[in-house]
Coordinates of C-alpha atoms and ligand atoms in Angstrom, one line a residue:
M1 CA 0.0 0.0 0.0
K2 CA 1.2 3.5 -0.8
R3 CA 2.2 5.7 2.1
R4 CA 0.4 9.0 2.3
V5 CA 3.0 11.8 2.8
S6 CA 2.8 15.5 3.2
I7 CA 5.6 18.0 3.2
L8 CA 5.3 21.3 5.2
G9 CA 7.9 23.6 3.9
A10 CA 8.4 21.7 0.6
T11 CA 10.2 24.4 -1.3
G12 CA 13.0 24.8 1.3
S13 CA 16.3 23.0 1.6
I14 CA 14.9 20.1 3.7
G15 CA 11.7 20.0 1.7
Q16 CA 13.6 19.7 -1.6
N17 CA 15.8 17.0 -0.2
T18 CA 12.7 15.1 1.0
I19 CA 11.2 15.5 -2.5
D20 CA 14.4 14.2 -4.0
L21 CA 14.0 11.0 -2.1
I22 CA 10.3 10.6 -2.7
A23 CA 10.5 11.3 -6.4
R24 CA 13.0 8.4 -6.8
D25 CA 10.3 6.0 -5.9
P26 CA 7.0 7.6 -6.9
D27 CA 5.0 4.4 -6.8
A28 CA 5.6 4.0 -3.1
Y29 CA 4.0 7.3 -2.1
D30 CA 0.7 9.1 -2.3
V31 CA 1.5 12.7 -1.9
V32 CA -1.2 14.6 0.0
A33 CA -0.1 18.1 0.7
L34 CA 2.9 20.3 -0.3
T35 CA 3.3 23.7 1.3
G36 CA 5.5 26.7 0.7
A37 CA 5.5 30.4 0.9
G38 CA 7.3 32.6 -1.7
N39 CA 8.6 30.2 -4.3
I40 CA 5.3 29.5 -6.2
E41 CA 7.0 28.2 -9.3
Q42 CA 8.8 25.4 -7.4
L43 CA 5.8 24.6 -5.3
A44 CA 3.6 24.2 -8.4
A45 CA 6.1 22.2 -10.3
D46 CA 6.7 19.7 -7.5
A47 CA 2.9 19.4 -6.8
K48 CA 2.2 18.6 -10.4
N49 CA 5.2 16.3 -10.7
L50 CA 4.3 14.4 -7.6
R51 CA 0.5 14.6 -8.3
A52 CA -0.2 16.1 -4.8
D53 CA -3.8 16.5 -3.8
I54 CA -3.2 20.1 -2.6
A55 CA -0.5 22.8 -2.8
V56 CA -0.6 25.6 -0.2
T57 CA 1.3 28.9 -0.1
A58 CA 1.4 30.6 3.3
D59 CA 1.3 33.9 1.5
E60 CA -2.4 34.8 0.9
S61 CA -1.5 37.3 -1.7
R62 CA 0.0 34.7 -4.0
L63 CA -3.1 32.5 -4.4
D64 CA -3.9 33.6 -8.0
E65 CA -0.3 33.0 -9.0
L66 CA -0.4 29.5 -7.5
R67 CA -3.7 28.8 -9.3
H68 CA -2.3 30.0 -12.5
A69 CA 0.8 27.9 -12.1
L70 CA -1.3 24.8 -11.4
R71 CA -3.7 25.2 -14.2
G72 CA -4.3 22.0 -16.3
S73 CA -3.5 19.8 -13.3
D74 CA -5.8 18.2 -10.7
V75 CA -3.8 19.8 -7.8
V76 CA -6.0 22.1 -5.6
A77 CA -4.5 25.5 -4.8
A78 CA -4.9 27.1 -1.5
A79 CA -3.3 30.0 0.5
G80 CA -3.0 31.5 4.0
Q81 CA -2.6 30.3 7.5
N82 CA -5.9 28.4 7.7
A83 CA -5.3 26.6 4.5
L84 CA -1.8 25.6 5.8
I85 CA -3.3 24.2 9.0
E86 CA -6.0 22.4 7.0
A87 CA -3.4 20.8 4.8
A88 CA -1.4 19.7 7.9
C89 CA -4.5 18.0 9.2
R90 CA -5.3 16.1 6.1
P91 CA -5.1 12.3 6.7
A92 CA -1.5 11.2 6.1
D93 CA 0.9 8.5 7.4
W94 CA 4.1 10.6 7.4
V95 CA 4.4 14.3 7.6
M96 CA 7.7 16.3 7.1
S97 CA 7.8 19.4 9.3
A98 CA 10.3 21.6 7.5
I99 CA 8.9 25.1 7.7
V100 CA 11.6 27.5 9.0
G101 CA 11.1 29.3 12.3
A102 CA 8.3 29.4 14.9
A103 CA 5.8 29.5 12.0
G104 CA 6.4 25.7 11.8
L105 CA 5.1 25.0 15.3
A106 CA 1.3 25.1 14.9
P107 CA 1.2 23.1 11.6
G108 CA 3.4 20.4 13.0
L109 CA 1.4 20.3 16.2
R110 CA -1.9 20.0 14.3
A111 CA -0.4 17.1 12.2
L112 CA 0.6 15.3 15.4
E113 CA -3.0 15.7 16.7
Q114 CA -4.0 13.5 13.7
G115 CA -1.8 10.7 15.0
V116 CA 0.8 10.8 12.1
T117 CA 4.5 10.0 12.1
L118 CA 6.1 13.5 12.2
A119 CA 9.5 13.8 10.7
L120 CA 10.7 16.8 12.7
A121 CA 13.2 19.1 11.0
N122 CA 11.7 22.3 12.4
K123 CA 13.8 22.6 15.5
E124 CA 11.9 25.6 16.7
S125 CA 9.0 23.4 17.6
L126 CA 11.0 21.6 20.3
V127 CA 12.8 24.8 21.4
C128 CA 9.6 26.9 21.8
A129 CA 7.2 24.2 23.0
G130 CA 9.0 20.9 23.6
H131 CA 6.8 19.7 26.4
L132 CA 3.6 20.5 24.5
I133 CA 4.8 18.8 21.3
L134 CA 5.8 15.6 23.2
K135 CA 2.7 15.6 25.3
T136 CA 0.5 15.9 22.2
A137 CA 2.4 13.1 20.4
K138 CA 1.8 10.8 23.4
A139 CA -1.9 11.7 23.8
C140 CA -2.6 11.3 20.1
D141 CA -0.6 8.1 19.6
A142 CA 1.6 9.9 17.1
R143 CA 5.3 9.5 16.6
I144 CA 8.1 12.1 16.3
L145 CA 11.3 11.1 14.4
P146 CA 14.1 13.6 14.6
V147 CA 15.5 15.0 11.3
D148 CA 18.2 17.3 12.5
S149 CA 21.4 15.4 11.7
E150 CA 22.7 15.5 15.3
H151 CA 19.4 14.2 16.7
S152 CA 18.9 11.6 14.1
A153 CA 22.5 10.5 15.0
V154 CA 21.7 10.3 18.7
F155 CA 18.4 8.5 18.0
Q156 CA 20.3 5.9 15.9
A157 CA 23.0 5.5 18.5
L158 CA 20.3 4.7 21.1
V159 CA 18.6 1.9 19.2
G160 CA 18.4 -1.1 21.6
E161 CA 20.0 0.9 24.5
D162 CA 18.6 1.6 27.9
M163 CA 18.4 5.4 28.6
D164 CA 19.5 4.7 32.2
A165 CA 22.9 3.6 30.9
V166 CA 23.4 6.9 29.1
E167 CA 26.0 9.2 30.7
R168 CA 26.3 11.9 28.2
V169 CA 25.3 13.0 24.7
I170 CA 27.8 14.9 22.5
I171 CA 26.5 16.9 19.6
T172 CA 29.1 18.1 17.1
A173 CA 29.3 21.6 15.5
S174 CA 31.2 22.5 12.4
G175 CA 31.9 25.9 13.8
G176 CA 30.2 27.6 10.9
A177 CA 31.6 30.3 8.6
F178 CA 33.6 32.1 11.2
R179 CA 35.2 29.2 13.1
D180 CA 38.7 30.4 12.4
W181 CA 38.2 34.1 12.2
P182 CA 40.0 36.3 14.7
L183 CA 37.5 37.5 17.3
E184 CA 38.0 41.1 16.5
R185 CA 36.9 40.7 12.9
L186 CA 33.5 39.2 13.8
A187 CA 31.8 42.5 14.5
D188 CA 32.3 43.4 10.8
A189 CA 31.2 40.1 9.3
T190 CA 28.9 40.6 6.4
L191 CA 25.6 38.9 5.4
E192 CA 27.3 37.3 2.5
Q193 CA 30.1 35.9 4.6
A194 CA 27.7 34.6 7.2
S195 CA 25.5 33.0 4.6
S196 CA 28.1 30.5 3.3
H197 CA 28.6 27.3 5.2
P198 CA 31.9 25.4 4.9
N199 CA 30.2 21.9 4.9
W200 CA 26.4 22.0 4.6
D201 CA 24.2 23.3 1.9
M202 CA 21.1 24.6 3.9
G203 CA 18.6 27.5 4.0
Q204 CA 20.0 30.9 4.6
R205 CA 18.7 31.4 8.1
I206 CA 20.1 28.1 9.5
T207 CA 23.4 28.9 7.8
I208 CA 23.7 32.2 9.5
D209 CA 22.6 30.5 12.8
S210 CA 25.5 28.1 12.3
A211 CA 28.0 30.9 12.0
S212 CA 26.6 32.5 15.3
M213 CA 26.2 29.0 16.9
F214 CA 22.5 29.9 17.6
N215 CA 21.8 26.7 15.6
K216 CA 23.8 24.6 18.0
A217 CA 22.3 26.5 20.9
M218 CA 18.8 25.5 19.6
E219 CA 20.1 21.9 19.2
L220 CA 21.2 21.8 22.8
I221 CA 17.6 22.6 23.9
E222 CA 16.3 20.2 21.2
T223 CA 18.5 17.4 22.6
R224 CA 17.3 17.9 26.1
E225 CA 13.6 18.0 25.1
Y226 CA 13.7 15.1 22.7
F227 CA 15.8 12.7 24.7
G228 CA 14.9 13.8 28.2
V229 CA 18.6 14.1 29.3
R230 CA 19.8 16.7 31.8
P231 CA 21.5 19.8 30.4
D232 CA 24.7 18.9 32.2
Q233 CA 24.8 15.6 30.3
I234 CA 24.9 17.4 26.9
E235 CA 28.1 18.6 25.4
V236 CA 29.0 20.5 22.2
L237 CA 32.1 19.5 20.4
V238 CA 33.5 21.5 17.5
H239 CA 34.3 19.1 14.7
P240 CA 35.2 21.0 11.5
E241 CA 34.8 18.1 9.1
S242 CA 31.1 17.4 10.0
M243 CA 31.5 13.7 9.6
I244 CA 30.6 12.6 13.1
H245 CA 27.2 14.1 13.8
A246 CA 26.8 13.0 17.4
M247 CA 28.0 10.5 20.0
V248 CA 26.3 8.9 23.0
G249 CA 28.5 8.0 26.0
F250 CA 27.4 5.1 28.2
R251 CA 28.2 4.3 31.8
D252 CA 30.7 1.6 30.8
G253 CA 32.8 4.3 29.0
A254 CA 31.7 3.3 25.5
L255 CA 31.1 6.1 23.0
M256 CA 28.8 5.3 20.1
A257 CA 29.4 7.7 17.2
H258 CA 27.3 8.2 14.2
V259 CA 29.5 8.9 11.2
G260 CA 28.3 10.0 7.7
P261 CA 28.7 12.5 5.0
P262 CA 27.1 16.0 5.6
D263 CA 24.0 15.3 3.5
M264 CA 20.6 15.8 5.1
R265 CA 19.1 13.1 2.9
H266 CA 20.5 10.6 5.3
A267 CA 18.5 11.9 8.3
I268 CA 15.5 12.5 6.1
G269 CA 15.7 9.0 4.6
Y270 CA 16.2 7.4 8.0
A271 CA 13.0 9.0 9.2
L272 CA 11.2 8.2 6.0
H273 CA 12.0 4.5 6.1
W274 CA 12.2 3.9 9.9
P275 CA 12.3 1.4 11.4
E276 CA 13.9 -0.1 8.3
R277 CA 17.1 1.0 6.6
Q278 CA 16.8 1.4 2.9
S279 CA 19.4 2.3 0.3
L280 CA 20.0 6.0 0.1
P281 CA 21.8 8.1 -2.5
V282 CA 24.4 9.5 -0.1
E283 CA 28.1 9.4 -0.5
R284 CA 29.9 6.4 1.1
L285 CA 32.8 7.7 3.2
D286 CA 36.3 6.6 2.5
L287 CA 37.9 7.1 5.8
A288 CA 41.3 6.1 4.6
R289 CA 41.2 9.0 2.2
I290 CA 39.8 11.4 4.7
A291 CA 42.6 10.2 7.1
T292 CA 42.0 12.8 9.9
L293 CA 39.1 13.9 11.9
S294 CA 39.7 16.8 14.3
F295 CA 37.9 18.1 17.4
R296 CA 38.1 21.0 19.7
A297 CA 36.2 22.5 22.6
P298 CA 33.7 25.2 21.8
D299 CA 34.7 28.8 22.8
E300 CA 31.8 30.4 24.7
V301 CA 33.4 33.9 24.3
R302 CA 33.3 33.5 20.5
W303 CA 29.8 31.9 20.7
P304 CA 27.8 33.3 23.6
A305 CA 24.7 31.6 22.1
L306 CA 25.8 28.3 23.8
R307 CA 25.9 30.0 27.2
L308 CA 22.4 31.5 26.6
A309 CA 21.0 28.1 25.6
R310 CA 22.1 26.7 29.0
E311 CA 20.5 29.7 30.8
V312 CA 17.3 29.0 28.9
M313 CA 17.3 25.3 29.9
E314 CA 17.9 26.3 33.5
R315 CA 15.0 28.9 33.4
G316 CA 12.5 26.4 31.8
G317 CA 8.9 27.4 31.1
L318 CA 8.5 29.5 28.0
A319 CA 12.1 30.8 28.0
G320 CA 12.8 28.8 24.9
A321 CA 9.9 30.6 23.0
V322 CA 11.3 33.9 24.1
F323 CA 14.9 32.9 23.2
N324 CA 13.8 31.7 19.7
A325 CA 11.6 34.8 18.9
A326 CA 14.3 37.2 20.0
K327 CA 16.8 35.2 17.9
E328 CA 14.5 35.2 14.8
T329 CA 14.0 39.0 15.1
A330 CA 17.7 39.7 15.6
L331 CA 18.4 37.5 12.6
D332 CA 15.9 39.5 10.6
G333 CA 17.7 42.7 11.7
F334 CA 21.1 41.2 10.6
I335 CA 19.7 40.1 7.2
A336 CA 18.1 43.5 6.7
G337 CA 21.5 45.2 7.5
Q338 CA 20.1 47.0 10.6
I339 CA 22.5 45.4 13.0
G340 CA 26.0 43.8 13.0
F341 CA 26.7 40.1 13.4
L342 CA 27.7 40.3 17.1
R343 CA 24.6 42.4 18.0
M344 CA 22.4 39.3 17.5
G345 CA 23.7 37.6 20.7
E346 CA 23.5 40.8 22.7
I347 CA 19.9 41.4 21.7
V348 CA 18.8 37.9 22.6
E349 CA 20.5 38.2 26.0
D350 CA 19.0 41.6 26.6
V351 CA 15.5 40.3 25.8
L352 CA 15.9 37.2 28.0
N353 CA 17.1 39.3 30.9
T354 CA 14.3 42.0 30.6
M355 CA 11.3 39.9 29.6
D356 CA 8.4 40.1 32.1
P357 CA 8.7 36.8 34.0
S358 CA 4.9 36.3 33.7
H359 CA 5.3 35.5 30.0
I360 CA 8.0 32.9 30.8
D361 CA 6.1 31.3 33.7
A362 CA 2.8 31.0 31.8
A363 CA 1.5 27.5 31.2
M364 CA 2.7 25.9 28.0
T365 CA -0.3 26.2 25.6
L366 CA -0.1 27.2 22.0
D367 CA -1.7 30.6 22.8
N368 CA 0.7 31.3 25.6
V369 CA 3.7 30.3 23.4
A370 CA 2.4 32.6 20.6
H371 CA 2.0 35.5 23.1
A372 CA 5.5 35.1 24.6
D373 CA 6.8 34.9 21.1
Q374 CA 5.1 38.2 20.2
M375 CA 6.3 39.9 23.3
A376 CA 9.8 38.8 22.7
R377 CA 9.7 40.0 19.0
Q378 CA 8.4 43.4 20.1
A379 CA 11.1 43.7 22.8
A380 CA 13.9 42.6 20.3
R381 CA 12.6 45.2 17.7
R382 CA 12.7 47.9 20.4
V383 CA 16.4 47.1 21.1
I384 CA 17.2 47.0 17.4
E385 CA 15.6 50.4 16.8
Q386 CA 17.3 52.0 19.8
Ligands
NAD1 P1 14.5 27.0 4.1 O1 14.5 28.5 4.4 O2 15.3 26.5 3.0 O3 12.9 26.6 3.8 C1 11.9 27.0 4.6 C2 10.5 26.5 4.1 O4 9.5 27.1 5.0 C3 10.2 26.9 2.7 O5 9.4 26.0 2.1 C4 9.4 28.2 2.9 O6 8.5 28.5 1.8 C5 8.6 27.9 4.2 N1 8.2 29.0 5.0 C6 9.0 30.1 5.3 N2 8.4 31.0 6.1 C7 7.1 30.4 6.2 C8 6.0 30.8 7.0 N3 5.9 32.0 7.7 N4 4.9 30.0 6.9 C9 4.9 28.9 6.2 N5 5.9 28.4 5.5 C10 7.0 29.2 5.5 O7 14.8 26.3 5.5 P2 15.5 24.9 5.7 O8 17.0 25.1 5.7 O9 14.9 23.9 4.8 O10 15.1 24.6 7.2 C11 13.8 24.2 7.5 C12 13.7 23.8 9.0 O11 14.6 22.6 9.2 C13 14.3 24.8 10.0 O12 13.6 24.8 11.2 C14 15.8 24.4 10.1 O13 16.3 24.8 11.3 C15 15.6 22.9 10.1 N6 16.8 22.2 9.7 C16 17.4 22.4 8.5 C17 18.5 21.7 8.1 C18 19.1 22.0 6.7 O14 20.0 21.2 6.3 N7 18.6 22.9 5.9 C19 19.1 20.8 8.9 C20 18.5 20.6 10.2 C21 17.4 21.3 10.6
MG2 MG1 21.8 20.2 13.0

């Protein structure tokens, strides 16, 4: 029987890698919904090619354009937030959550409520509302499979293991674009420089977040939420080659490392075929040719985001939602040329320190998360405009 699949954020980097895998075996899948935002041409082309039931753009003003691009096909066109949620709720077996930012939280959550298997690339979901996401999955008999490469690696290293035997979890970081830059140059780093990753080909936002280590900061929180380990059990290790994605350390001293090429189709494919392993079109590593893998401890002066993530985990509640919204707003400011590269960390720290505690201590509901998110965005914008 064909598996019914939907891809939220189909036009992005993760979405396109997911489509690459699905399109290789079209008879195995029945594509339900594809969603995007600005890239209407891509969305329509993929929806037609994969014979999706519906294509949705989050941008209401682009509906006519999408309809026009889909003419002559049976794919239904829809637009706007409600249409996006409706698409996420359509009956499916497997849903890829690959919208970027906090905008991915509600659609992923609504998909979980339908009892699907959710392949979770949208790390913001776990950072902003980890407890709510996991609670919903449990209540609705849904399953979440991690798609971030580090978390897929940890998940794979834990197969057949007892969580009580886990001593520590090590997630690796390439160090991003500025790993080897002298500290004094960082303040002048340009958008173009921050948007180029040494190893991974990803969306622009996560690429800049890799240079600032906000990506790894989010992944620290993601690790704690997904695997239920204590913050002091999670380590970040700078590993410039991005071949080892994560390691799990057990109480007998063993370290189980997950090694693979930096290609997201591995983590996506693992989640697509789980619990089986199927052949994937990723490079096979020749370790004799690679010869050397290197490691170093992360520098928290260079990357204050890592320290902030630990503060967020300590604070708990909705601190993750505040942290993420402040980070997204600071990142918007950097992309728009309003602030320098190092200001991003300062703005996030400022917002975390000055946020009214009532927003952070509110119960974790979707409404309260959205409210804390809005408050943090406003606060970050005020700091940017000062
Ligand atoms: P991207 O920017 O390439 O794509 C984002 C997708 O979300 C696009 O389809 C876009 O149309 C859609 N989108 C953007 N804003 C939206 C909105 N407001 N409402 C609805 N849809 C919207 O991003 P990406 O690099 O593919 O990353 C997607 C998610 O996966 C992020 O959360 C990222 O952190 C995570 N992730 C990405 C990678 C990677 O290799 N790219 C690796 C691990 C995790
Ligand atoms: Mg990652």
